[in-house]
mmCIF file of C-alpha atoms in Angstrom:
data_model
loop_
_atom_site.group_PDB
_atom_site.id
_atom_site.type_symbol
_atom_site.label_atom_id
_atom_site.label_comp_id
_atom_site.label_asym_id
_atom_site.label_seq_id
_atom_site.Cartn_x
_atom_site.Cartn_y
_atom_site.Cartn_z
ATOM 1 C CA MET A 1 59.267 -31.412 55.915
ATOM 2 C CA ARG A 2 60.094 -31.746 59.641
ATOM 3 C CA SER A 3 62.767 -34.256 60.570
ATOM 4 C CA ASP A 4 60.424 -36.480 62.599
ATOM 5 C CA ASP A 5 57.971 -36.478 59.672
ATOM 6 C CA ARG A 6 60.812 -37.605 57.413
ATOM 7 C CA GLU A 7 61.507 -40.463 59.781
ATOM 8 C CA TYR A 8 57.880 -41.603 59.730
ATOM 9 C CA VAL A 9 57.594 -41.336 55.936
ATOM 10 C CA ALA A 10 60.783 -43.403 55.605
ATOM 11 C CA ALA A 11 59.279 -45.973 58.005
ATOM 12 C CA VAL A 12 56.192 -46.272 55.794
ATOM 13 C CA ILE A 13 58.324 -46.683 52.653
ATOM 14 C CA ASN A 14 60.486 -49.296 54.345
ATOM 15 C CA PHE A 15 57.395 -51.174 55.507
ATOM 16 C CA PHE A 16 56.611 -51.845 51.842
ATOM 17 C CA TRP A 17 60.205 -52.114 50.536
ATOM 18 C CA GLN A 18 62.726 -52.928 53.244
ATOM 19 C CA GLY A 19 65.702 -50.591 53.282
ATOM 20 C CA LEU A 20 64.588 -48.473 50.312
ATOM 21 C CA ALA A 21 64.490 -45.085 52.091
ATOM 22 C CA GLN A 22 66.476 -43.137 54.655
ATOM 23 C CA PRO A 23 64.908 -40.134 56.420
ATOM 24 C CA HIS A 24 67.254 -37.755 54.552
ATOM 25 C CA SER A 25 66.242 -39.206 51.146
ATOM 26 C CA VAL A 26 62.510 -38.617 51.675
ATOM 27 C CA ASN A 27 60.826 -35.737 49.838
ATOM 28 C CA GLU A 28 57.313 -34.379 49.308
ATOM 29 C CA ASN A 29 56.733 -36.375 46.122
ATOM 30 C CA SER A 30 57.636 -39.635 47.819
ATOM 31 C CA ALA A 31 55.102 -38.758 50.565
ATOM 32 C CA LYS A 32 52.453 -38.241 47.870
ATOM 33 C CA VAL A 33 53.236 -41.604 46.244
ATOM 34 C CA MET A 34 53.070 -43.326 49.640
ATOM 35 C CA TYR A 35 49.764 -41.690 50.425
ATOM 36 C CA GLU A 36 48.343 -43.123 47.206
ATOM 37 C CA ALA A 37 49.862 -46.550 47.948
ATOM 38 C CA LEU A 38 48.511 -46.586 51.516
ATOM 39 C CA THR A 39 45.063 -45.543 50.351
ATOM 40 C CA GLU A 40 45.101 -48.386 47.854
ATOM 41 C CA ALA A 41 46.316 -50.870 50.496
ATOM 42 C CA GLN A 42 43.563 -49.767 52.878
ATOM 43 C CA SER A 43 40.786 -49.975 50.299
ATOM 44 C CA CYS A 44 42.111 -53.305 49.025
ATOM 45 C CA THR A 45 42.025 -54.717 52.564
ATOM 46 C CA ALA A 46 38.584 -53.163 53.045
ATOM 47 C CA SER A 47 37.284 -54.888 49.951
ATOM 48 C CA ILE A 48 38.487 -58.220 51.283
ATOM 49 C CA ASP A 49 38.075 -57.807 55.036
ATOM 50 C CA LEU A 50 35.499 -55.034 55.339
ATOM 51 C CA VAL A 51 37.773 -52.602 57.165
ATOM 52 C CA PRO A 52 36.223 -49.100 56.940
ATOM 53 C CA ARG A 53 37.595 -47.113 54.011
ATOM 54 C CA PRO A 54 39.560 -43.953 54.841
ATOM 55 C CA THR A 55 38.346 -40.485 54.004
ATOM 56 C CA TYR A 56 40.995 -37.988 53.002
ATOM 57 C CA THR A 57 41.733 -34.535 51.676
ATOM 58 C CA PRO A 58 44.828 -34.717 49.554
ATOM 59 C CA SER A 59 46.563 -31.436 50.447
ATOM 60 C CA LEU A 60 50.293 -31.836 50.978
ATOM 61 C CA ASN A 61 50.186 -30.880 54.696
ATOM 62 C CA TYR A 62 47.366 -33.324 55.293
ATOM 63 C CA ILE A 63 49.216 -36.051 53.385
ATOM 64 C CA ILE A 64 52.406 -35.608 55.404
ATOM 65 C CA LYS A 65 50.495 -35.563 58.720
ATOM 66 C CA GLU A 66 48.583 -38.720 57.764
ATOM 67 C CA ILE A 67 51.706 -40.527 56.572
ATOM 68 C CA ALA A 68 53.474 -39.513 59.800
ATOM 69 C CA LYS A 69 50.606 -40.951 61.883
ATOM 70 C CA ILE A 70 50.690 -44.175 59.885
ATOM 71 C CA GLY A 71 54.490 -44.258 60.161
ATOM 72 C CA GLN A 72 54.196 -43.999 63.951
ATOM 73 C CA ARG A 73 51.732 -46.898 63.976
ATOM 74 C CA ILE A 74 53.940 -48.995 61.704
ATOM 75 C CA MET A 75 56.993 -48.265 63.873
ATOM 76 C CA SER A 76 55.013 -49.481 66.896
ATOM 77 C CA GLY A 77 54.175 -52.712 65.041
ATOM 78 C CA ASP A 78 50.537 -51.985 64.135
ATOM 79 C CA THR A 79 50.441 -53.030 60.467
ATOM 80 C CA SER A 80 47.425 -55.325 60.275
ATOM 81 C CA ILE A 81 45.341 -53.047 58.058
ATOM 82 C CA TYR A 82 48.012 -53.088 55.358
ATOM 83 C CA ASN A 83 49.310 -56.668 55.487
ATOM 84 C CA MET A 84 46.669 -58.304 53.334
ATOM 85 C CA CYS A 85 47.509 -56.340 50.197
ATOM 86 C CA ARG A 86 51.041 -55.166 50.994
ATOM 87 C CA ASP A 87 52.874 -57.320 48.417
ATOM 88 C CA GLN A 88 50.588 -56.460 45.507
ATOM 89 C CA VAL A 89 50.594 -52.746 46.369
ATOM 90 C CA ALA A 90 54.391 -52.871 46.706
ATOM 91 C CA ALA A 91 54.565 -54.357 43.197
ATOM 92 C CA ASN A 92 52.295 -51.620 41.861
ATOM 93 C CA TYR A 93 54.241 -48.710 43.365
ATOM 94 C CA LYS A 94 57.906 -49.730 43.515
ATOM 95 C CA THR A 95 58.964 -47.984 40.296
ATOM 96 C CA HIS A 96 56.958 -44.885 41.245
ATOM 97 C CA ILE A 97 58.394 -44.549 44.758
ATOM 98 C CA ARG A 98 61.915 -45.090 43.463
ATOM 99 C CA THR A 99 61.332 -42.438 40.796
ATOM 100 C CA ALA A 100 60.017 -40.012 43.449
ATOM 101 C CA LEU A 101 62.966 -40.663 45.770
ATOM 102 C CA TRP A 102 65.271 -39.772 42.879
ATOM 103 C CA GLY A 103 63.379 -36.490 42.468
ATOM 104 C CA LEU A 104 62.240 -37.449 38.974
ATOM 105 C CA MET B 1 70.223 -39.005 -12.668
ATOM 106 C CA ASN B 2 69.859 -36.667 -9.688
ATOM 107 C CA LYS B 3 66.047 -36.876 -9.948
ATOM 108 C CA LEU B 4 66.242 -40.652 -10.011
ATOM 109 C CA PHE B 5 68.432 -40.611 -6.898
ATOM 110 C CA VAL B 6 66.018 -38.302 -5.051
ATOM 111 C CA LEU B 7 63.053 -40.454 -5.998
ATOM 112 C CA ALA B 8 64.869 -43.597 -4.926
ATOM 113 C CA LEU B 9 65.819 -41.935 -1.622
ATOM 114 C CA MET B 10 62.232 -40.787 -1.044
ATOM 115 C CA SER B 11 60.962 -44.296 -1.592
ATOM 116 C CA ILE B 12 63.304 -45.583 1.134
ATOM 117 C CA LEU B 13 63.368 -42.729 3.682
ATOM 118 C CA PRO B 14 59.732 -42.672 4.793
ATOM 119 C CA LEU B 15 59.992 -46.287 5.867
ATOM 120 C CA SER B 16 63.346 -45.939 7.565
ATOM 121 C CA LEU B 17 62.317 -42.635 9.183
ATOM 122 C CA SER B 18 59.096 -44.016 10.575
ATOM 123 C CA ALA B 19 60.903 -47.077 11.863
ATOM 124 C CA SER B 20 63.693 -45.151 13.559
ATOM 125 C CA GLY B 21 61.848 -41.857 14.049
ATOM 126 C CA SER B 22 58.913 -42.964 16.172
ATOM 127 C CA ASP B 23 60.453 -45.539 18.493
ATOM 128 C CA LEU B 24 63.505 -45.945 20.619
ATOM 129 C CA ARG B 25 64.894 -49.442 21.016
ATOM 130 C CA ILE B 26 65.554 -50.534 24.577
ATOM 131 C CA VAL B 27 67.472 -53.693 25.281
ATOM 132 C CA TYR B 28 66.656 -54.793 28.815
ATOM 133 C CA GLY B 29 67.877 -58.143 30.052
ATOM 134 C CA GLU B 30 68.037 -60.150 26.876
ATOM 135 C CA LEU B 31 64.827 -58.653 25.531
ATOM 136 C CA ASP B 32 64.063 -56.008 22.919
ATOM 137 C CA PHE B 33 61.507 -53.317 23.607
ATOM 138 C CA TYR B 34 60.442 -50.192 21.724
ATOM 139 C CA ILE B 35 59.347 -47.008 23.485
ATOM 140 C CA PRO B 36 58.370 -43.572 22.157
ATOM 141 C CA ASN B 37 61.290 -41.501 20.919
ATOM 142 C CA SER B 38 62.859 -38.511 22.685
ATOM 143 C CA PRO B 39 62.404 -39.134 26.403
ATOM 144 C CA ASN B 40 63.520 -36.233 28.630
ATOM 145 C CA VAL B 41 65.401 -38.623 30.886
ATOM 146 C CA VAL B 42 66.440 -42.248 30.785
ATOM 147 C CA GLY B 43 67.591 -43.448 34.192
ATOM 148 C CA TYR B 44 68.751 -46.636 35.801
ATOM 149 C CA LEU B 45 67.313 -46.480 39.318
ATOM 150 C CA GLY B 46 68.732 -49.756 40.556
ATOM 151 C CA THR B 47 67.361 -51.663 43.557
ATOM 152 C CA ASP B 48 67.055 -55.458 43.562
ATOM 153 C CA SER B 49 64.468 -54.961 40.793
ATOM 154 C CA GLU B 50 66.976 -53.364 38.363
ATOM 155 C CA ILE B 51 64.606 -50.477 37.633
ATOM 156 C CA LEU B 52 65.124 -48.586 34.372
ATOM 157 C CA ILE B 53 62.840 -45.679 33.484
ATOM 158 C CA ALA B 54 62.267 -43.392 30.533
ATOM 159 C CA LYS B 55 60.503 -40.158 31.397
ATOM 160 C CA TYR B 56 58.739 -37.823 28.965
ATOM 161 C CA SER B 57 57.751 -34.943 31.252
ATOM 162 C CA ASP B 58 59.545 -32.534 33.575
ATOM 163 C CA GLU B 59 56.717 -32.785 36.073
ATOM 164 C CA PRO B 60 57.597 -35.133 38.966
ATOM 165 C CA GLY B 61 56.151 -38.617 38.587
ATOM 166 C CA LYS B 62 54.479 -37.932 35.228
ATOM 167 C CA ASP B 63 54.801 -39.735 31.905
ATOM 168 C CA ILE B 64 56.982 -42.699 32.757
ATOM 169 C CA VAL B 65 57.739 -45.990 31.074
ATOM 170 C CA GLY B 66 59.444 -48.399 33.474
ATOM 171 C CA PHE B 67 61.227 -51.712 33.113
ATOM 172 C CA SER B 68 62.032 -53.860 36.121
ATOM 173 C CA LEU B 69 62.184 -57.352 37.518
ATOM 174 C CA ASP B 70 59.239 -58.064 39.741
ATOM 175 C CA LYS B 71 60.198 -59.142 43.250
ATOM 176 C CA GLU B 72 56.988 -58.237 45.066
ATOM 177 C CA VAL B 73 53.879 -59.866 43.624
ATOM 178 C CA ASN B 74 52.561 -62.514 46.017
ATOM 179 C CA THR B 75 51.746 -65.387 43.667
ATOM 180 C CA GLY B 76 49.915 -67.311 46.357
ATOM 181 C CA GLY B 77 52.116 -70.393 46.270
ATOM 182 C CA CYS B 78 51.863 -70.811 42.475
ATOM 183 C CA SER B 79 54.387 -70.186 39.744
ATOM 184 C CA PRO B 80 53.976 -66.720 38.193
ATOM 185 C CA VAL B 81 52.515 -68.112 34.956
ATOM 186 C CA VAL B 82 49.912 -70.190 36.814
ATOM 187 C CA PHE B 83 49.141 -67.222 39.080
ATOM 188 C CA PHE B 84 48.625 -64.689 36.264
ATOM 189 C CA LYS B 85 46.461 -67.157 34.338
ATOM 190 C CA SER B 86 44.454 -67.778 37.507
ATOM 191 C CA VAL B 87 43.765 -64.099 38.164
ATOM 192 C CA LEU B 88 42.539 -63.750 34.582
ATOM 193 C CA SER B 89 40.365 -66.857 34.739
ATOM 194 C CA LYS B 90 37.037 -67.409 36.433
ATOM 195 C CA LYS B 91 37.891 -71.024 37.164
ATOM 196 C CA GLU B 92 38.795 -72.188 40.648
ATOM 197 C CA SER B 93 42.509 -71.918 41.328
ATOM 198 C CA GLU B 94 45.063 -73.785 43.392
ATOM 199 C CA CYS B 95 46.738 -70.453 44.300
ATOM 200 C CA ASP B 96 45.988 -68.750 47.623
ATOM 201 C CA ALA B 97 42.609 -67.024 47.315
ATOM 202 C CA LYS B 98 43.648 -63.849 49.172
ATOM 203 C CA ALA B 99 46.689 -63.409 46.920
ATOM 204 C CA ILE B 100 44.416 -63.672 43.888
ATOM 205 C CA GLU B 101 41.769 -61.394 45.333
ATOM 206 C CA SER B 102 44.237 -58.713 46.412
ATOM 207 C CA PHE B 103 46.016 -58.860 43.037
ATOM 208 C CA ARG B 104 42.684 -58.443 41.261
ATOM 209 C CA TYR B 105 41.878 -55.431 43.432
ATOM 210 C CA VAL B 106 45.217 -53.707 42.865
ATOM 211 C CA PHE B 107 45.900 -54.569 39.220
ATOM 212 C CA MET B 108 42.498 -55.281 37.695
ATOM 213 C CA LYS B 109 40.041 -52.826 39.260
ATOM 214 C CA ASN B 110 39.062 -50.392 36.494
ATOM 215 C CA ARG B 111 41.697 -51.889 34.208
ATOM 216 C CA ASP B 112 41.471 -53.812 30.962
ATOM 217 C CA SER B 113 43.270 -57.134 31.325
ATOM 218 C CA GLY B 114 44.222 -60.123 29.243
ATOM 219 C CA ILE B 115 47.084 -61.935 27.512
ATOM 220 C CA TRP B 116 48.986 -60.940 24.400
ATOM 221 C CA SER B 117 50.418 -64.131 22.928
ATOM 222 C CA SER B 118 52.822 -64.806 20.137
ATOM 223 C CA GLY B 119 54.603 -68.085 19.563
ATOM 224 C CA ASN B 120 55.703 -69.263 22.971
ATOM 225 C CA LYS B 121 55.613 -65.802 24.563
ATOM 226 C CA GLU B 122 52.793 -64.557 26.740
ATOM 227 C CA PHE B 123 52.444 -61.002 28.015
ATOM 228 C CA PHE B 124 49.945 -60.542 30.846
ATOM 229 C CA TYR B 125 48.558 -57.025 30.534
ATOM 230 C CA PHE B 126 46.618 -54.867 32.993
ATOM 231 C CA ILE B 127 45.822 -51.540 31.329
ATOM 232 C CA GLY B 128 44.320 -48.605 33.228
ATOM 233 C CA SER B 129 43.742 -44.934 32.455
ATOM 234 C CA ASP B 130 46.429 -43.763 34.891
ATOM 235 C CA LYS B 131 48.541 -46.861 35.491
ATOM 236 C CA SER B 132 49.257 -49.886 33.326
ATOM 237 C CA THR B 133 51.389 -52.940 33.961
ATOM 238 C CA VAL B 134 52.503 -55.847 31.802
ATOM 239 C CA PHE B 135 54.150 -58.943 33.256
ATOM 240 C CA PHE B 136 56.265 -61.289 31.189
ATOM 241 C CA ILE B 137 57.909 -64.465 32.457
ATOM 242 C CA GLU B 138 61.038 -65.471 30.621
ATOM 243 C CA GLU B 139 61.179 -69.179 29.894
ATOM 244 C CA GLY B 140 63.900 -71.269 31.488
ATOM 245 C CA THR B 141 65.018 -68.549 33.902
ATOM 246 C CA ASP B 142 63.604 -69.815 37.166
ATOM 247 C CA ASN B 143 60.496 -67.669 36.792
ATOM 248 C CA LYS B 144 62.285 -64.388 36.167
ATOM 249 C CA THR B 145 59.361 -61.975 35.864
ATOM 250 C CA TYR B 146 59.713 -58.743 33.905
ATOM 251 C CA LYS B 147 57.416 -55.869 34.769
ATOM 252 C CA ILE B 148 56.820 -53.141 32.221
ATOM 253 C CA GLU B 149 54.797 -50.134 33.365
ATOM 254 C CA SER B 150 53.508 -46.837 32.116
ATOM 255 C CA ASN B 151 51.366 -44.099 33.583
ATOM 256 C CA PHE B 152 50.590 -42.340 30.306
ATOM 257 C CA LEU B 153 50.668 -44.682 27.287
ATOM 258 C CA SER B 154 47.455 -45.977 25.717
ATOM 259 C CA LYS B 155 46.810 -49.700 25.317
ATOM 260 C CA GLU B 156 48.053 -49.462 21.740
ATOM 261 C CA GLY B 157 51.167 -47.586 22.874
ATOM 262 C CA ILE B 158 51.904 -50.200 25.503
ATOM 263 C CA LYS B 159 51.398 -53.047 23.062
ATOM 264 C CA GLY B 160 53.855 -51.273 20.765
ATOM 265 C CA ILE B 161 56.588 -51.712 23.395
ATOM 266 C CA PHE B 162 56.460 -55.424 22.571
ATOM 267 C CA SER B 163 56.408 -55.017 18.795
ATOM 268 C CA SER B 164 59.464 -57.264 18.472
ATOM 269 C CA TYR B 165 57.364 -60.145 19.694
ATOM 270 C CA LEU B 166 53.729 -59.388 18.863
#
């Protein structure tokens, strides 16, 4: 994973769980878990607020590019699409992201 | 005499073997849980949620049982017990509607949900094919909420984790 991608993936993780990830601790499995969590957050918000659902192809390269784009948006303060369901999604994925960050 | 001893042993061993052979006792907080025997890894992963996992596969992310303290669920201004009962009820609730709706989406969509009760203990379960979560609020602990999760156990297997209480 490129170093700027790592930074964006860490930003996405820290959006859900403040201070949980550093760019150097991010790995491919944590990106996969975050992709799943973000997809759930987006569809949850869509079900409540009618935001269009995302379409995706879950190859690893695609996942990392998408997470990086979302990380850039989050770092610039654009988080509205995820706020509605953030807490509940964070509760659903915390153990899984922590497990992934440990490489387990 | 020897035959009598063997017979006596056989009448005891199947019970003691099935009790100790199929489950592993986990003491987490001040609670007793039972999980399937022989995990590949048992790990304390820390964080403010005190995450403890048992893992039964070498494949990343697969076959996990997790114990933690929930710090994330937005209970919409209600106590956890009132919130979990509200999400499971069709009655109007005093809790924030968006917190209830988003919880239902994340934890109840395509999941079997309900309450396992015994005595004064209530376990709020949300069982899915690929992810299951049980919440338990310990009495008299300022709403300390335990979260028990698995991404591979069946409903029966998950209920078995709480066999000390159910």
